[in-house]
mmCIF file of C-alpha atoms in Angstrom:
data_model
loop_
_atom_site.group_PDB
_atom_site.id
_atom_site.type_symbol
_atom_site.label_atom_id
_atom_site.label_comp_id
_atom_site.label_asym_id
_atom_site.label_seq_id
_atom_site.Cartn_x
_atom_site.Cartn_y
_atom_site.Cartn_z
ATOM 1 C CA MET A 1043 0.000 0.000 0.000
ATOM 2 C CA ILE A 1044 1.322 3.446 -0.968
ATOM 3 C CA LEU A 1045 0.867 6.189 1.654
ATOM 4 C CA VAL A 1046 0.112 9.680 0.348
ATOM 5 C CA ARG A 1047 2.258 12.285 1.963
ATOM 6 C CA PRO A 1048 0.098 15.044 3.538
ATOM 7 C CA GLU A 1049 0.234 18.423 1.844
ATOM 8 C CA ARG A 1050 2.328 21.029 3.564
ATOM 9 C CA ARG A 1051 0.635 24.265 4.655
ATOM 10 C CA THR A 1052 2.453 27.255 3.311
ATOM 11 C CA PRO A 1053 2.301 30.773 4.794
ATOM 12 C CA ILE A 1054 0.124 31.770 1.801
ATOM 13 C CA ASP A 1055 -2.416 29.054 2.703
ATOM 14 C CA LEU A 1056 -2.639 30.278 6.281
ATOM 15 C CA LEU A 1057 -3.033 33.860 5.122
ATOM 16 C CA VAL A 1058 -5.894 32.907 2.767
ATOM 17 C CA VAL A 1059 -7.679 31.016 5.553
ATOM 18 C CA ALA A 1060 -7.284 33.966 7.887
ATOM 19 C CA LEU A 1061 -8.692 36.341 5.263
ATOM 20 C CA ILE A 1062 -11.704 34.060 4.697
ATOM 21 C CA VAL A 1063 -12.412 33.993 8.463
ATOM 22 C CA VAL A 1064 -12.152 37.782 8.661
ATOM 23 C CA VAL A 1065 -14.487 38.282 5.678
ATOM 24 C CA LEU A 1066 -17.083 35.850 7.100
ATOM 25 C CA ALA A 1067 -16.918 37.517 10.514
ATOM 26 C CA ALA A 1068 -17.266 40.966 8.973
ATOM 27 C CA GLY A 1069 -20.194 39.813 6.840
ATOM 28 C CA GLY A 1070 -21.921 38.351 9.883
ATOM 29 C CA ALA A 1071 -21.348 41.574 11.803
ATOM 30 C CA VAL A 1072 -22.854 43.627 8.964
ATOM 31 C CA VAL A 1073 -25.908 41.357 8.803
ATOM 32 C CA TRP A 1074 -26.352 41.579 12.580
ATOM 33 C CA TRP A 1075 -25.841 45.362 12.556
ATOM 34 C CA HIS A 1076 -28.712 45.810 10.099
ATOM 35 C CA SER A 1077 -30.929 43.064 11.535
ATOM 36 C CA ASP A 1078 -34.152 43.445 13.516
ATOM 37 C CA ALA A 1079 -32.475 41.633 16.436
ATOM 38 C CA ARG A 1080 -29.876 44.375 16.943
ATOM 39 C CA ALA A 1081 -32.596 47.037 16.742
ATOM 40 C CA THR A 1082 -34.821 45.308 19.335
ATOM 41 C CA ILE A 1083 -34.807 45.796 23.112
ATOM 42 C CA SER A 1084 -36.548 43.094 25.141
ATOM 43 C CA GLU A 1085 -36.386 43.466 28.930
ATOM 44 C CA THR A 1086 -38.617 40.919 30.648
ATOM 45 C CA ALA A 1087 -40.054 40.909 34.180
ATOM 46 C CA ARG A 1088 -38.441 38.691 36.806
ATOM 47 C CA PRO A 1089 -40.462 37.640 38.728
ATOM 48 C CA PRO A 1090 -43.704 37.989 36.721
ATOM 49 C CA ILE A 1091 -46.068 40.801 37.655
ATOM 50 C CA PRO A 1092 -48.443 39.361 40.299
ATOM 51 C CA LYS A 1093 -52.169 39.445 39.599
ATOM 52 C CA PRO A 1094 -53.808 41.905 42.014
ATOM 53 C CA ALA A 1095 -56.897 40.838 43.955
ATOM 54 C CA THR A 1096 -60.245 42.345 42.983
ATOM 55 C CA PRO A 1097 -61.862 44.293 45.850
ATOM 56 C CA ASP A 1098 -65.361 43.459 47.046
ATOM 57 C CA ALA A 1099 -66.745 46.943 46.414
ATOM 58 C CA VAL A 1100 -65.974 50.196 44.638
ATOM 59 C CA PRO A 1101 -64.144 52.505 47.079
ATOM 60 C CA ALA A 1102 -65.748 55.635 48.479
ATOM 61 C CA ALA A 1103 -63.143 57.882 46.798
ATOM 62 C CA LEU A 1104 -60.884 57.640 43.756
ATOM 63 C CA HIS A 1105 -57.617 59.512 43.239
ATOM 64 C CA GLU A 1106 -54.919 59.395 40.604
ATOM 65 C CA ALA A 1107 -52.298 56.787 41.564
ATOM 66 C CA TRP A 1108 -50.065 57.060 38.497
ATOM 67 C CA ARG A 1109 -50.180 57.872 34.786
ATOM 68 C CA ALA A 1110 -48.275 57.112 31.592
ATOM 69 C CA GLU A 1111 -48.184 58.576 28.119
ATOM 70 C CA SER A 1112 -49.834 56.033 25.842
ATOM 71 C CA PRO A 1113 -50.879 57.508 22.490
ATOM 72 C CA MET A 1114 -50.681 54.122 20.733
ATOM 73 C CA THR A 1115 -53.436 52.484 22.812
ATOM 74 C CA ALA A 1116 -57.032 53.356 21.921
ATOM 75 C CA VAL A 1117 -58.367 51.930 25.202
ATOM 76 C CA PRO A 1118 -56.661 50.967 28.482
ATOM 77 C CA VAL A 1119 -54.862 47.699 27.724
ATOM 78 C CA VAL A 1120 -54.751 45.039 30.456
ATOM 79 C CA ALA A 1121 -52.801 41.921 29.436
ATOM 80 C CA ASP A 1122 -53.016 39.233 32.130
ATOM 81 C CA SER A 1123 -51.663 41.038 35.230
ATOM 82 C CA ALA A 1124 -49.984 43.974 33.440
ATOM 83 C CA VAL A 1125 -51.281 47.379 32.496
ATOM 84 C CA VAL A 1126 -49.738 48.182 29.116
ATOM 85 C CA SER A 1127 -48.749 51.581 27.755
ATOM 86 C CA ALA A 1128 -47.233 52.325 24.350
ATOM 87 C CA SER A 1129 -45.595 55.265 22.613
ATOM 88 C CA GLY A 1130 -43.077 55.747 19.823
ATOM 89 C CA GLY A 1131 -41.623 52.292 19.262
ATOM 90 C CA GLU A 1132 -41.847 51.083 22.871
ATOM 91 C CA VAL A 1133 -44.363 48.875 24.706
ATOM 92 C CA ARG A 1134 -44.247 48.866 28.528
ATOM 93 C CA GLY A 1135 -45.794 46.517 31.066
ATOM 94 C CA HIS A 1136 -46.665 48.270 34.349
ATOM 95 C CA ASP A 1137 -47.335 46.902 37.800
ATOM 96 C CA PRO A 1138 -50.985 48.000 38.153
ATOM 97 C CA LEU A 1139 -50.646 49.017 41.809
ATOM 98 C CA THR A 1140 -47.601 51.270 41.511
ATOM 99 C CA GLY A 1141 -47.166 52.041 37.811
ATOM 100 C CA ARG A 1142 -43.604 50.675 37.945
ATOM 101 C CA VAL A 1143 -42.385 49.565 34.507
ATOM 102 C CA ALA A 1144 -41.751 45.834 35.007
ATOM 103 C CA TRP A 1145 -40.960 44.986 31.384
ATOM 104 C CA ARG A 1146 -40.459 46.754 28.092
ATOM 105 C CA TYR A 1147 -40.156 45.862 24.435
ATOM 106 C CA ALA A 1148 -38.872 48.355 21.866
ATOM 107 C CA ARG A 1149 -37.907 48.412 18.201
ATOM 108 C CA ASP A 1150 -36.479 51.070 15.906
ATOM 109 C CA TYR A 1151 -39.814 51.115 14.046
ATOM 110 C CA ARG A 1152 -42.744 53.213 15.205
ATOM 111 C CA LEU A 1153 -45.836 51.525 16.548
ATOM 112 C CA CYS A 1154 -49.138 51.535 14.685
ATOM 113 C CA THR A 1155 -51.199 50.318 17.645
ATOM 114 C CA VAL A 1156 -51.196 47.995 20.669
ATOM 115 C CA GLY A 1157 -54.120 45.852 21.824
ATOM 116 C CA GLU A 1158 -54.783 42.789 23.972
ATOM 117 C CA GLN A 1159 -55.960 39.247 23.356
ATOM 118 C CA TRP A 1160 -55.277 35.808 24.868
ATOM 119 C CA GLY A 1161 -53.623 37.414 27.942
ATOM 120 C CA ARG A 1162 -50.956 38.970 25.712
ATOM 121 C CA ALA A 1163 -50.194 42.478 24.491
ATOM 122 C CA ILE A 1164 -50.288 42.560 20.686
ATOM 123 C CA ALA A 1165 -47.950 45.189 19.202
ATOM 124 C CA VAL A 1166 -48.216 46.205 15.539
ATOM 125 C CA TYR A 1167 -45.217 48.053 14.077
ATOM 126 C CA ARG A 1168 -45.051 50.075 10.881
ATOM 127 C CA LYS A 1169 -42.625 49.902 7.994
ATOM 128 C CA SER A 1170 -42.542 52.163 4.964
ATOM 129 C CA HIS A 1171 -45.739 51.027 3.236
ATOM 130 C CA ASN A 1172 -47.967 49.514 5.938
ATOM 131 C CA CYS A 1173 -48.266 48.153 9.468
ATOM 132 C CA SER A 1174 -46.606 44.835 8.737
ATOM 133 C CA GLU A 1175 -44.822 43.627 11.891
ATOM 134 C CA VAL A 1176 -46.957 41.963 14.605
ATOM 135 C CA THR A 1177 -45.464 40.757 17.902
ATOM 136 C CA SER A 1178 -47.292 39.217 20.858
ATOM 137 C CA LEU A 1179 -45.929 39.748 24.379
ATOM 138 C CA VAL A 1180 -46.849 37.680 27.449
ATOM 139 C CA GLY A 1181 -48.667 40.083 29.755
ATOM 140 C CA SER A 1182 -47.105 39.066 33.070
ATOM 141 C CA THR A 1183 -43.476 38.967 31.835
ATOM 142 C CA GLY A 1184 -43.151 40.725 28.475
ATOM 143 C CA GLU A 1185 -41.635 37.609 26.899
ATOM 144 C CA ARG A 1186 -42.138 37.320 23.163
ATOM 145 C CA GLY A 1187 -44.795 34.951 21.868
ATOM 146 C CA PRO A 1188 -45.872 34.299 18.265
ATOM 147 C CA GLN A 1189 -44.958 36.883 15.612
ATOM 148 C CA ARG A 1190 -46.016 37.393 12.017
ATOM 149 C CA ASN A 1191 -45.919 39.724 9.014
ATOM 150 C CA THR A 1192 -49.229 41.133 7.800
ATOM 151 C CA ASN A 1193 -50.946 43.631 5.496
ATOM 152 C CA ALA A 1194 -52.538 45.868 8.138
ATOM 153 C CA GLU A 1195 -53.022 49.509 7.149
ATOM 154 C CA PHE A 1196 -51.843 52.723 8.780
ATOM 155 C CA GLY A 1197 -54.316 53.781 11.478
ATOM 156 C CA THR A 1198 -55.326 50.178 12.156
ATOM 157 C CA ARG A 1199 -57.100 49.185 15.374
ATOM 158 C CA LEU A 1200 -57.121 45.699 16.930
ATOM 159 C CA LEU A 1201 -60.538 44.197 17.733
ATOM 160 C CA GLY A 1202 -60.823 40.921 19.679
ATOM 161 C CA ASP A 1203 -63.782 38.677 20.431
ATOM 162 C CA GLY A 1204 -61.912 36.444 22.919
ATOM 163 C CA GLU A 1205 -61.127 33.826 20.287
ATOM 164 C CA TYR A 1206 -59.947 35.791 17.244
ATOM 165 C CA LEU A 1207 -58.231 39.132 16.648
ATOM 166 C CA THR A 1208 -58.921 41.433 13.689
ATOM 167 C CA ALA A 1209 -56.904 44.427 12.429
ATOM 168 C CA THR A 1210 -59.169 47.080 10.910
ATOM 169 C CA GLY A 1211 -58.562 48.561 7.469
ATOM 170 C CA GLN A 1212 -60.282 50.556 4.726
ATOM 171 C CA ARG A 1213 -59.159 48.263 1.901
ATOM 172 C CA VAL A 1214 -58.256 45.005 3.645
ATOM 173 C CA PHE A 1215 -58.609 43.540 7.138
ATOM 174 C CA PRO A 1216 -57.051 40.260 8.371
ATOM 175 C CA THR A 1217 -58.086 38.059 11.308
ATOM 176 C CA TRP A 1218 -55.757 35.804 13.347
ATOM 177 C CA ARG A 1219 -56.104 33.001 15.859
ATOM 178 C CA SER A 1220 -53.975 32.740 19.034
ATOM 179 C CA ASP A 1221 -50.801 31.542 17.267
ATOM 180 C CA LEU A 1222 -51.156 34.532 14.894
ATOM 181 C CA VAL A 1223 -51.936 32.268 11.966
ATOM 182 C CA ARG A 1224 -54.321 34.138 9.670
ATOM 183 C CA THR A 1225 -57.852 32.743 9.537
ATOM 184 C CA GLN A 1226 -59.363 35.211 7.029
ATOM 185 C CA GLN A 1227 -58.461 38.229 4.940
ATOM 186 C CA TYR A 1228 -61.204 40.394 3.468
ATOM 187 C CA GLY A 1229 -60.467 43.022 0.852
ATOM 188 C CA ILE A 1230 -57.649 43.752 -1.577
ATOM 189 C CA PRO A 1231 -54.124 43.539 -0.064
ATOM 190 C CA PRO A 1232 -51.121 45.330 -1.618
ATOM 191 C CA ASP A 1233 -49.353 42.073 -2.546
ATOM 192 C CA ILE A 1234 -52.402 40.595 -4.210
ATOM 193 C CA LYS A 1235 -52.318 36.986 -5.451
ATOM 194 C CA ASN A 1236 -55.822 36.819 -6.932
ATOM 195 C CA PRO A 1237 -57.147 39.723 -9.054
ATOM 196 C CA ASP A 1238 -60.319 40.055 -6.963
ATOM 197 C CA ASN A 1239 -59.018 38.245 -3.827
ATOM 198 C CA ASN A 1240 -62.071 35.959 -3.990
ATOM 199 C CA ILE A 1241 -64.519 38.628 -2.786
ATOM 200 C CA GLU A 1242 -67.845 39.560 -4.359
ATOM 201 C CA ARG A 1243 -67.307 43.341 -4.342
ATOM 202 C CA PRO A 1244 -63.601 44.088 -4.929
ATOM 203 C CA HIS A 1245 -64.137 47.821 -5.554
ATOM 204 C CA CYS A 1246 -65.622 48.651 -2.140
ATOM 205 C CA SER A 1247 -63.906 50.231 0.849
ATOM 206 C CA TYR A 1248 -64.707 49.622 4.524
ATOM 207 C CA SER A 1249 -65.784 52.435 6.847
ATOM 208 C CA SER A 1250 -66.709 50.552 10.048
ATOM 209 C CA ILE A 1251 -65.914 47.160 11.597
ATOM 210 C CA ALA A 1252 -67.042 45.326 14.744
ATOM 211 C CA VAL A 1253 -66.449 41.789 16.019
ATOM 212 C CA GLY A 1254 -68.195 39.342 18.333
ATOM 213 C CA GLN A 1255 -68.657 35.596 18.826
ATOM 214 C CA GLU A 1256 -66.506 34.594 15.821
ATOM 215 C CA ARG A 1257 -68.339 37.012 13.535
ATOM 216 C CA LEU A 1258 -67.265 40.207 11.740
ATOM 217 C CA GLY A 1259 -69.664 42.999 10.842
ATOM 218 C CA VAL A 1260 -68.426 45.490 8.240
ATOM 219 C CA ILE A 1261 -69.904 48.548 6.531
ATOM 220 C CA GLU A 1262 -68.940 48.510 2.861
ATOM 221 C CA ASP A 1263 -68.927 51.690 0.806
ATOM 222 C CA CYS A 1264 -69.374 50.649 -2.816
ATOM 223 C CA PRO A 1265 -69.622 52.594 -6.089
ATOM 224 C CA ARG A 1266 -73.136 53.921 -6.756
ATOM 225 C CA GLU A 1267 -74.450 52.585 -3.437
ATOM 226 C CA SER A 1268 -75.222 54.244 -0.059
ATOM 227 C CA GLY A 1269 -73.742 51.859 2.480
ATOM 228 C CA ARG A 1270 -73.940 48.082 2.832
ATOM 229 C CA ILE A 1271 -73.748 45.846 5.931
ATOM 230 C CA THR A 1272 -71.992 42.486 5.512
ATOM 231 C CA LEU A 1273 -71.666 39.746 8.142
ATOM 232 C CA LEU A 1274 -68.664 37.397 7.823
ATOM 233 C CA LYS A 1275 -67.239 34.376 9.587
ATOM 234 C CA ALA A 1276 -63.979 35.029 11.438
ATOM 235 C CA HIS A 1277 -62.700 31.555 10.525
ATOM 236 C CA PRO A 1278 -63.972 30.252 7.179
ATOM 237 C CA GLU A 1279 -62.748 26.913 5.847
ATOM 238 C CA ASP A 1280 -60.198 28.627 3.584
ATOM 239 C CA ASP A 1281 -58.464 31.821 4.760
ATOM 240 C CA GLU A 1282 -58.454 33.082 1.144
ATOM 241 C CA GLU A 1283 -62.162 32.341 0.592
ATOM 242 C CA PRO A 1284 -64.252 34.806 2.682
ATOM 243 C CA GLU A 1285 -67.567 33.369 3.881
ATOM 244 C CA GLU A 1286 -70.476 35.822 3.927
ATOM 245 C CA LEU A 1287 -73.491 35.044 6.094
ATOM 246 C CA PHE A 1288 -75.423 37.915 4.536
ATOM 247 C CA THR A 1289 -74.999 41.295 2.880
ATOM 248 C CA THR A 1290 -77.654 43.966 2.345
ATOM 249 C CA GLY A 1291 -77.893 47.617 1.365
ATOM 250 C CA LEU A 1292 -78.573 50.261 4.023
ATOM 251 C CA GLY A 1293 -79.500 53.374 2.061
ATOM 252 C CA ASP A 1294 -77.355 55.402 4.488
ATOM 253 C CA SER A 1295 -73.787 56.469 3.721
ATOM 254 C CA ASN A 1296 -73.011 57.409 7.339
ATOM 255 C CA ALA A 1297 -73.443 54.083 9.144
ATOM 256 C CA SER A 1298 -71.325 52.129 11.613
ATOM 257 C CA VAL A 1299 -71.485 48.723 13.297
ATOM 258 C CA VAL A 1300 -72.440 48.869 16.984
ATOM 259 C CA ALA A 1301 -72.327 45.207 18.040
ATOM 260 C CA VAL A 1302 -72.164 41.686 16.592
ATOM 261 C CA ASN A 1303 -72.991 38.185 17.826
ATOM 262 C CA ARG A 1304 -73.512 34.826 16.147
ATOM 263 C CA GLN A 1305 -77.123 35.580 15.229
ATOM 264 C CA ARG A 1306 -77.440 39.360 14.955
ATOM 265 C CA VAL A 1307 -75.713 42.602 14.053
ATOM 266 C CA ALA A 1308 -76.714 46.106 15.193
ATOM 267 C CA VAL A 1309 -75.989 49.040 12.880
ATOM 268 C CA LEU A 1310 -76.129 52.752 13.699
ATOM 269 C CA LEU A 1311 -77.631 54.882 10.927
ATOM 270 C CA ARG A 1312 -76.159 58.153 12.078
ATOM 271 C CA ASP A 1313 -77.985 60.456 9.664
ATOM 272 C CA SER A 1314 -81.393 59.290 10.902
ATOM 273 C CA GLN A 1315 -80.197 58.672 14.511
ATOM 274 C CA GLN A 1316 -81.524 55.156 14.732
ATOM 275 C CA VAL A 1317 -80.198 51.630 15.193
ATOM 276 C CA ARG A 1318 -81.316 48.789 12.952
ATOM 277 C CA VAL A 1319 -80.835 45.161 14.073
ATOM 278 C CA PHE A 1320 -80.437 42.410 11.463
ATOM 279 C CA ASP A 1321 -80.589 38.663 11.931
ATOM 280 C CA SER A 1322 -78.068 36.249 10.390
ATOM 281 C CA ARG A 1323 -80.086 36.178 7.135
ATOM 282 C CA GLY A 1324 -80.037 39.956 6.742
ATOM 283 C CA ARG A 1325 -83.649 40.566 7.788
ATOM 284 C CA THR A 1326 -84.464 43.605 9.943
ATOM 285 C CA VAL A 1327 -85.759 42.328 13.299
ATOM 286 C CA ALA A 1328 -85.683 45.512 15.380
ATOM 287 C CA GLN A 1329 -85.267 49.264 15.001
ATOM 288 C CA TYR A 1330 -85.069 51.999 17.629
ATOM 289 C CA PRO A 1331 -84.086 55.688 17.931
ATOM 290 C CA VAL A 1332 -80.972 56.869 19.783
ATOM 291 C CA ARG A 1333 -79.417 60.193 20.694
ATOM 292 C CA VAL A 1334 -75.949 60.491 19.173
ATOM 293 C CA GLY A 1335 -73.176 62.966 19.834
ATOM 294 C CA PRO A 1336 -70.519 64.279 17.448
ATOM 295 C CA ALA A 1337 -68.542 61.519 15.735
ATOM 296 C CA ASP A 1338 -65.057 61.167 17.234
ATOM 297 C CA PHE A 1339 -63.070 58.448 15.475
ATOM 298 C CA GLY A 1340 -59.276 58.459 15.497
ATOM 299 C CA ASP A 1341 -58.950 55.119 13.734
ATOM 300 C CA ASN A 1342 -58.838 54.345 10.019
ATOM 301 C CA VAL A 1343 -62.428 53.063 10.235
ATOM 302 C CA LYS A 1344 -65.262 53.795 12.658
ATOM 303 C CA VAL A 1345 -65.049 51.640 15.786
ATOM 304 C CA GLU A 1346 -67.954 52.277 18.130
ATOM 305 C CA SER A 1347 -67.114 52.450 21.837
ATOM 306 C CA THR A 1348 -68.552 49.268 23.361
ATOM 307 C CA THR A 1349 -67.740 46.958 26.255
ATOM 308 C CA THR A 1350 -69.191 43.559 27.104
ATOM 309 C CA ALA A 1351 -69.924 42.396 30.633
ATOM 310 C CA GLY A 1352 -73.064 40.239 30.669
ATOM 311 C CA ARG A 1353 -74.673 42.990 28.614
ATOM 312 C CA ILE A 1354 -73.153 45.128 25.883
ATOM 313 C CA TYR A 1355 -72.633 48.746 26.871
ATOM 314 C CA TRP A 1356 -72.476 51.162 23.941
ATOM 315 C CA TRP A 1357 -71.586 54.827 24.128
ATOM 316 C CA THR A 1358 -73.428 56.851 21.479
ATOM 317 C CA GLY A 1359 -71.283 59.946 21.955
ATOM 318 C CA ALA A 1360 -73.985 61.361 24.232
ATOM 319 C CA ASP A 1361 -75.464 58.486 26.260
ATOM 320 C CA THR A 1362 -74.634 54.902 27.222
ATOM 321 C CA VAL A 1363 -77.084 52.225 26.070
ATOM 322 C CA ALA A 1364 -77.202 48.733 27.611
ATOM 323 C CA LEU A 1365 -77.951 46.145 24.924
ATOM 324 C CA ASP A 1366 -79.210 42.630 25.499
ATOM 325 C CA GLN A 1367 -76.316 40.326 24.623
ATOM 326 C CA ASP A 1368 -78.519 38.005 22.551
ATOM 327 C CA THR A 1369 -81.038 40.290 20.837
ATOM 328 C CA LEU A 1370 -78.885 43.476 20.701
ATOM 329 C CA THR A 1371 -81.971 45.495 21.675
ATOM 330 C CA PRO A 1372 -81.789 48.247 24.343
ATOM 331 C CA GLN A 1373 -82.513 47.473 27.997
ATOM 332 C CA TRP A 1374 -81.937 50.953 29.400
ATOM 333 C CA THR A 1375 -80.127 54.227 28.661
ATOM 334 C CA ALA A 1376 -77.904 56.292 30.957
ATOM 335 C CA ARG A 1377 -77.895 59.881 29.707
ATOM 336 C CA ASP A 1378 -75.005 62.350 29.519
ATOM 337 C CA THR A 1379 -72.127 59.924 29.969
ATOM 338 C CA ALA A 1380 -68.524 60.202 28.755
ATOM 339 C CA GLY A 1381 -67.880 56.578 27.751
ATOM 340 C CA ALA A 1382 -69.196 53.032 27.600
ATOM 341 C CA GLY A 1383 -68.296 51.894 31.122
ATOM 342 C CA THR A 1384 -66.861 48.664 32.535
ATOM 343 C CA VAL A 1385 -67.112 46.263 35.474
ATOM 344 C CA TYR A 1386 -64.927 47.302 38.414
ATOM 345 C CA ALA A 1387 -64.947 45.621 41.831
ATOM 346 C CA HIS A 1388 -67.950 43.511 40.714
ATOM 347 C CA GLN A 1389 -69.996 46.640 39.961
ATOM 348 C CA LEU A 1390 -70.906 48.536 36.805
ATOM 349 C CA VAL A 1391 -69.120 51.893 36.623
ATOM 350 C CA MET A 1392 -69.383 54.555 33.959
ATOM 351 C CA PRO A 1393 -67.468 57.790 33.283
ATOM 352 C CA VAL A 1394 -69.428 61.011 33.663
ATOM 353 C CA ARG A 1395 -68.140 64.541 33.355
ATOM 354 C CA GLU A 1396 -67.540 65.082 37.056
ATOM 355 C CA GLY A 1397 -66.307 61.619 37.971
ATOM 356 C CA ILE A 1398 -67.330 57.958 38.004
ATOM 357 C CA ALA A 1399 -70.949 56.824 38.361
ATOM 358 C CA VAL A 1400 -71.811 53.461 39.942
ATOM 359 C CA LEU A 1401 -74.937 52.073 38.275
ATOM 360 C CA ASP A 1402 -77.452 49.313 38.844
ATOM 361 C CA PRO A 1403 -76.723 46.950 35.903
ATOM 362 C CA ASN A 1404 -80.375 45.877 35.696
ATOM 363 C CA THR A 1405 -81.937 49.330 35.408
ATOM 364 C CA GLY A 1406 -79.137 51.816 34.733
ATOM 365 C CA ALA A 1407 -80.134 53.798 37.819
ATOM 366 C CA ALA A 1408 -77.278 55.700 39.478
ATOM 367 C CA VAL A 1409 -76.351 54.236 42.866
ATOM 368 C CA ARG A 1410 -73.777 56.910 43.660
ATOM 369 C CA GLU A 1411 -71.203 59.141 42.010
ATOM 370 C CA ILE A 1412 -67.517 59.441 42.915
ATOM 371 C CA PRO A 1413 -65.841 62.758 42.070
ATOM 372 C CA VAL A 1414 -62.661 62.553 39.966
ATOM 373 C CA ASP A 1415 -60.377 65.498 39.223
ATOM 374 C CA ARG A 1416 -59.446 65.250 35.523
ATOM 375 C CA ALA A 1417 -57.643 68.606 35.404
ATOM 376 C CA GLY A 1418 -59.918 70.054 32.739
ATOM 377 C CA TYR A 1419 -59.979 67.073 30.361
ATOM 378 C CA VAL A 1420 -63.365 66.955 28.588
ATOM 379 C CA GLY A 1421 -62.940 64.352 25.808
ATOM 380 C CA PRO A 1422 -64.180 60.752 25.607
ATOM 381 C CA ILE A 1423 -63.092 58.414 28.422
ATOM 382 C CA ARG A 1424 -62.558 54.693 27.922
ATOM 383 C CA LEU A 1425 -62.394 52.480 31.013
ATOM 384 C CA ASN A 1426 -60.808 49.190 32.046
ATOM 385 C CA ALA A 1427 -59.873 47.668 35.402
ATOM 386 C CA ASP A 1428 -57.053 45.567 36.857
ATOM 387 C CA GLY A 1429 -57.794 44.404 40.396
ATOM 388 C CA PRO A 1430 -58.272 47.472 42.641
ATOM 389 C CA VAL A 1431 -57.119 49.871 39.911
ATOM 390 C CA LEU A 1432 -59.591 51.654 37.625
ATOM 391 C CA LEU A 1433 -57.974 52.759 34.356
ATOM 392 C CA GLU A 1434 -58.985 55.699 32.180
ATOM 393 C CA GLN A 1435 -57.745 56.389 28.660
ATOM 394 C CA ARG A 1436 -57.973 60.163 28.257
ATOM 395 C CA GLY A 1437 -56.702 60.948 24.789
ATOM 396 C CA ASN A 1438 -52.985 60.121 24.807
ATOM 397 C CA ALA A 1439 -52.823 59.671 28.594
ATOM 398 C CA LEU A 1440 -53.383 56.442 30.534
ATOM 399 C CA VAL A 1441 -54.467 57.263 34.099
ATOM 400 C CA ALA A 1442 -54.745 54.809 37.005
ATOM 401 C CA LEU A 1443 -57.225 55.583 39.803
ATOM 402 C CA ARG A 1444 -57.418 53.995 43.276
#
């Protein structure tokens, strides 16, 4: 057997190897320098934020405990145990009792919006042409969960029904399940695959959206037509094949969706100041007048201010109307309110101009009123609660009361 003598390494060989290593290292450094990972800050909470206990009754007095600037949340966001604020490109998880920032997540992109679903904060970041980067953050720790790229539009708002999450849009709106896998996409996205995206009316835009019980209600504005209400499934069999339950013309170009459930959808016809209720076949089953205030929508479509707690509480811009959760018909009306209200310390509370009103949930009668000093703020107030803390979204400010 003939043994092959090993090749000798010359100084030139060693120099070439060294140059290759340097080039690869430099290339890796350049990739890292321009990557999303380098431009991301993720500081998690250790230990997790504890869940505060809910008190047995609303306190006799309420005072400001802390506040945070949060222009990128439309309503107070509570994700598991954390109160979440958002501005610029940063999302922060606060201890609800003290306001201490327990975790934060930041990118070098600006936020489009932040919402909540599945006990997680859902942050949507913008790039040059749309709001395409979606990240979920565990509420108690700020740890990253599922992420995805999407076609959400500038000005988007996140709407959740407990099972699915939808990002609003005038030309397209997607819906996701808890792992952020898309379940439906209605409209015409920028990177279109199908010429009409498998929808019946590809030339319409969308002026109002609401969600509830795995259903989506949308107002479509179509050529040569004055408003159309369409009811969709949030999870059709094929995410590229929208499934309509019904669609019908409204004859009103200034309409918005108030509330949706599996069997019915309630639509505000603002010009005539009335609400029309449709069943799942598109038949009108109820109609009633309401008093509406000036429209105040900061989103890319109209999202009516509603909360659900046994009943659905809808703020008309002037009054709060309690709707039956099944029939979507009114049970009572509380006049001259500043928002939809929420459940706090096992009681129904509602913002009024001078403070917080505690109401009987069966009749809407005021039980008592707690003064709150809002330092001259007179705009809409959206409420949420986390244990003993009542949260108010006042424009760009998130305010915690105790």
